mmCIF file of C-alpha atoms in Angstrom:
data_model
loop_
_atom_site.group_PDB
_atom_site.id
_atom_site.type_symbol
_atom_site.label_atom_id
_atom_site.label_comp_id
_atom_site.label_asym_id
_atom_site.label_seq_id
_atom_site.Cartn_x
_atom_site.Cartn_y
_atom_site.Cartn_z
ATOM 1 C CA MET A 1 -31.760 3.377 6.048
ATOM 2 C CA PRO A 2 -29.586 5.995 7.768
ATOM 3 C CA VAL A 3 -29.752 9.533 6.429
ATOM 4 C CA ASN A 4 -26.649 11.344 5.178
ATOM 5 C CA THR A 5 -27.008 14.978 6.216
ATOM 6 C CA GLY A 6 -23.889 16.269 4.524
ATOM 7 C CA PHE A 7 -22.366 16.470 8.001
ATOM 8 C CA GLY A 8 -22.329 12.701 8.486
ATOM 9 C CA SER A 9 -24.891 9.939 8.627
ATOM 10 C CA LEU A 10 -27.546 9.769 11.318
ATOM 11 C CA ASN A 11 -30.015 7.070 12.279
ATOM 12 C CA ILE A 12 -33.732 7.658 11.840
ATOM 13 C CA GLY A 13 -36.683 5.744 13.266
ATOM 14 C CA LYS A 14 -37.017 3.526 10.213
ATOM 15 C CA ASP A 15 -33.579 2.064 10.998
ATOM 16 C CA ALA A 16 -35.024 0.016 13.873
ATOM 17 C CA VAL A 17 -37.185 -3.105 13.753
ATOM 18 C CA LEU A 18 -38.914 -4.426 16.864
ATOM 19 C CA ASP A 19 -40.323 -7.844 17.655
ATOM 20 C CA VAL A 20 -42.329 -8.672 20.764
ATOM 21 C CA ILE A 21 -41.776 -12.384 21.320
ATOM 22 C CA LEU A 22 -44.422 -14.348 23.199
ATOM 23 C CA PRO A 23 -43.674 -17.256 25.572
ATOM 24 C CA ASP A 24 -44.331 -19.781 22.762
ATOM 25 C CA ASN A 25 -41.679 -17.954 20.632
ATOM 26 C CA SER A 26 -44.276 -16.556 18.232
ATOM 27 C CA ILE A 27 -44.220 -12.837 17.443
ATOM 28 C CA LEU A 28 -46.993 -10.497 18.578
ATOM 29 C CA PRO A 29 -47.955 -8.593 15.404
ATOM 30 C CA LEU A 30 -48.026 -4.906 16.303
ATOM 31 C CA ALA A 31 -49.886 -3.696 13.209
ATOM 32 C CA ILE A 32 -48.404 -0.266 12.493
ATOM 33 C CA LEU A 33 -45.674 0.493 15.027
ATOM 34 C CA THR A 34 -45.142 4.262 14.995
ATOM 35 C CA SER A 35 -42.650 4.743 17.830
ATOM 36 C CA PHE A 36 -40.535 2.939 20.395
ATOM 37 C CA THR A 37 -38.934 4.487 23.449
ATOM 38 C CA LYS A 38 -36.424 2.892 25.788
ATOM 39 C CA LYS A 39 -34.468 3.944 28.816
ATOM 40 C CA GLN A 40 -32.198 2.333 31.336
ATOM 41 C CA ASN A 41 -33.422 2.532 34.904
ATOM 42 C CA THR A 42 -30.784 2.719 37.599
ATOM 43 C CA LYS A 43 -30.588 2.532 41.364
ATOM 44 C CA GLU A 44 -28.839 5.674 42.551
ATOM 45 C CA LEU A 45 -26.658 5.366 45.633
ATOM 46 C CA ASP A 46 -25.396 8.407 47.483
ATOM 47 C CA SER A 47 -23.236 8.290 50.581
ATOM 48 C CA LYS A 48 -21.830 11.328 52.268
ATOM 49 C CA GLY A 49 -19.138 10.303 54.690
ATOM 50 C CA LEU A 50 -18.200 12.187 57.811
ATOM 51 C CA ASP A 51 -14.965 12.893 55.964
ATOM 52 C CA GLY A 52 -16.994 15.140 53.609
ATOM 53 C CA ILE A 53 -16.528 12.923 50.556
ATOM 54 C CA ASN A 54 -19.553 12.034 48.441
ATOM 55 C CA ARG A 55 -19.459 8.444 47.249
ATOM 56 C CA LEU A 56 -21.855 7.943 44.355
ATOM 57 C CA ALA A 57 -22.899 4.972 42.286
ATOM 58 C CA SER A 58 -25.442 4.394 39.566
ATOM 59 C CA ILE A 59 -26.279 0.677 39.540
ATOM 60 C CA PRO A 60 -27.926 -0.754 36.392
ATOM 61 C CA ASP A 61 -31.435 -1.946 37.232
ATOM 62 C CA THR A 62 -34.166 -2.496 34.626
ATOM 63 C CA TRP A 63 -35.107 -1.124 31.204
ATOM 64 C CA SER A 64 -38.454 0.445 30.353
ATOM 65 C CA GLY A 65 -40.271 2.313 27.639
ATOM 66 C CA ASP A 66 -43.338 2.379 25.475
ATOM 67 C CA LEU A 67 -44.544 1.423 22.033
ATOM 68 C CA SER A 68 -47.061 3.452 20.037
ATOM 69 C CA VAL A 69 -49.217 1.657 17.494
ATOM 70 C CA ASP A 70 -51.832 2.726 14.959
ATOM 71 C CA ARG A 71 -54.674 0.203 15.328
ATOM 72 C CA ALA A 72 -55.202 -1.893 12.205
ATOM 73 C CA SER A 73 -56.927 -4.944 13.740
ATOM 74 C CA SER A 74 -58.096 -6.447 17.017
ATOM 75 C CA VAL A 75 -54.762 -8.230 17.609
ATOM 76 C CA LEU A 76 -53.733 -6.201 20.674
ATOM 77 C CA ASP A 77 -57.248 -6.179 22.146
ATOM 78 C CA ASP A 78 -57.435 -9.957 21.673
ATOM 79 C CA TYR A 79 -53.961 -10.516 23.124
ATOM 80 C CA PHE A 80 -54.642 -8.520 26.289
ATOM 81 C CA ALA A 81 -58.099 -10.118 26.677
ATOM 82 C CA GLN A 82 -56.364 -13.515 26.619
ATOM 83 C CA VAL A 83 -53.681 -12.381 29.098
ATOM 84 C CA GLU A 84 -56.386 -11.143 31.451
ATOM 85 C CA ALA A 85 -58.478 -14.312 31.112
ATOM 86 C CA THR A 86 -55.438 -16.523 31.736
ATOM 87 C CA TYR A 87 -54.425 -14.492 34.770
ATOM 88 C CA PHE A 88 -57.863 -14.693 36.396
ATOM 89 C CA ALA A 89 -58.203 -18.402 35.579
ATOM 90 C CA THR A 90 -54.719 -19.535 36.635
ATOM 91 C CA GLY A 91 -52.947 -16.623 38.327
ATOM 92 C CA THR A 92 -50.223 -16.870 35.680
ATOM 93 C CA LEU A 93 -48.495 -14.006 33.889
ATOM 94 C CA ASN A 94 -45.769 -14.948 31.421
ATOM 95 C CA ALA A 95 -42.773 -12.730 30.731
ATOM 96 C CA LEU A 96 -42.063 -11.776 27.126
ATOM 97 C CA ARG A 97 -38.961 -10.759 25.167
ATOM 98 C CA ILE A 98 -38.378 -7.811 22.868
ATOM 99 C CA THR A 99 -35.723 -7.841 20.173
ATOM 100 C CA GLU A 100 -34.550 -4.545 18.723
ATOM 101 C CA THR A 101 -32.634 -4.696 15.445
ATOM 102 C CA ILE A 102 -30.921 -1.521 14.233
ATOM 103 C CA THR A 103 -29.294 -0.879 10.859
ATOM 104 C CA GLU A 104 -26.307 1.281 11.735
ATOM 105 C CA THR A 105 -25.090 4.157 9.558
ATOM 106 C CA ASN A 106 -22.233 2.005 8.232
ATOM 107 C CA GLY A 107 -24.655 -0.744 7.150
ATOM 108 C CA THR A 108 -23.912 -3.167 9.980
ATOM 109 C CA ILE A 109 -26.638 -4.633 12.177
ATOM 110 C CA THR A 110 -26.838 -4.202 15.939
ATOM 111 C CA GLN A 111 -29.330 -6.268 17.904
ATOM 112 C CA TYR A 112 -30.434 -6.072 21.532
ATOM 113 C CA ARG A 113 -32.712 -8.424 23.443
ATOM 114 C CA TYR A 114 -34.802 -7.292 26.393
ATOM 115 C CA ASP A 115 -35.573 -10.230 28.710
ATOM 116 C CA GLY A 116 -38.256 -10.672 31.341
ATOM 117 C CA VAL A 117 -40.576 -8.149 29.716
ATOM 118 C CA ALA A 118 -43.858 -7.162 31.364
ATOM 119 C CA LEU A 119 -46.172 -5.518 28.828
ATOM 120 C CA ALA A 120 -49.062 -3.231 29.849
ATOM 121 C CA TYR A 121 -51.896 -1.906 27.686
ATOM 122 C CA ALA A 122 -51.478 1.754 28.680
ATOM 123 C CA ASP A 123 -53.991 3.084 26.130
ATOM 124 C CA ALA A 124 -56.278 0.835 24.086
ATOM 125 C CA GLY A 125 -57.212 3.772 21.864
ATOM 126 C CA THR A 126 -59.819 6.439 21.308
ATOM 127 C CA PHE A 127 -62.225 6.107 18.403
ATOM 128 C CA THR A 128 -62.878 9.596 17.011
ATOM 129 C CA GLY A 129 -64.394 10.629 13.664
ATOM 130 C CA ASP A 130 -61.811 10.731 10.888
ATOM 131 C CA ALA A 131 -58.763 9.953 12.998
ATOM 132 C CA TYR A 132 -56.462 6.991 13.400
ATOM 133 C CA VAL A 133 -56.894 5.020 16.598
ATOM 134 C CA LYS A 134 -53.641 5.387 18.533
ATOM 135 C CA GLN A 135 -52.715 2.671 21.020
ATOM 136 C CA LYS A 136 -49.903 2.648 23.550
ATOM 137 C CA LEU A 137 -48.082 -0.167 25.316
ATOM 138 C CA ASN A 138 -45.776 0.329 28.285
ATOM 139 C CA TRP A 139 -43.063 -2.213 28.938
ATOM 140 C CA LYS A 140 -40.469 -2.998 31.542
ATOM 141 C CA ALA A 141 -37.663 -5.547 31.197
ATOM 142 C CA SER A 142 -35.395 -7.106 33.770
ATOM 143 C CA LYS A 143 -32.316 -6.657 31.558
ATOM 144 C CA ARG A 144 -30.971 -5.851 28.097
ATOM 145 C CA ILE A 145 -28.397 -8.024 26.353
ATOM 146 C CA LYS A 146 -26.439 -7.177 23.216
ATOM 147 C CA VAL A 147 -26.979 -10.083 20.810
ATOM 148 C CA GLN A 148 -25.155 -8.808 17.733
#
């Protein structure tokens, strides 16, 4: 739920819900998702003509980011073990989808879908005394589409 600061409403992290959708359309349960980052990647073009004019363009390319998770089960370890086994047995890697659903400050819903997602297990976690095991996934998508 957006927070009203007295100077207007602002979104907070709890306003977003993320689903990682597997090739069979099931959802990869992420246990306790603690953060999600995203950024648009662009191809920068820069031409400096002999006439002295700079001609610039920023072409949309891919999207990328990461997900941070507090480990609550072996789901991610099992998923990536299966991905690895399938790859070495068949040479196949399947693209995923991510859907991001945001409750806006006015109560409406905005939804984006990231297609062609490659997911990497950037950090499977460190087990230390009385501490949560933090895991990190990196992702890259071929494109983002506004669904709603």
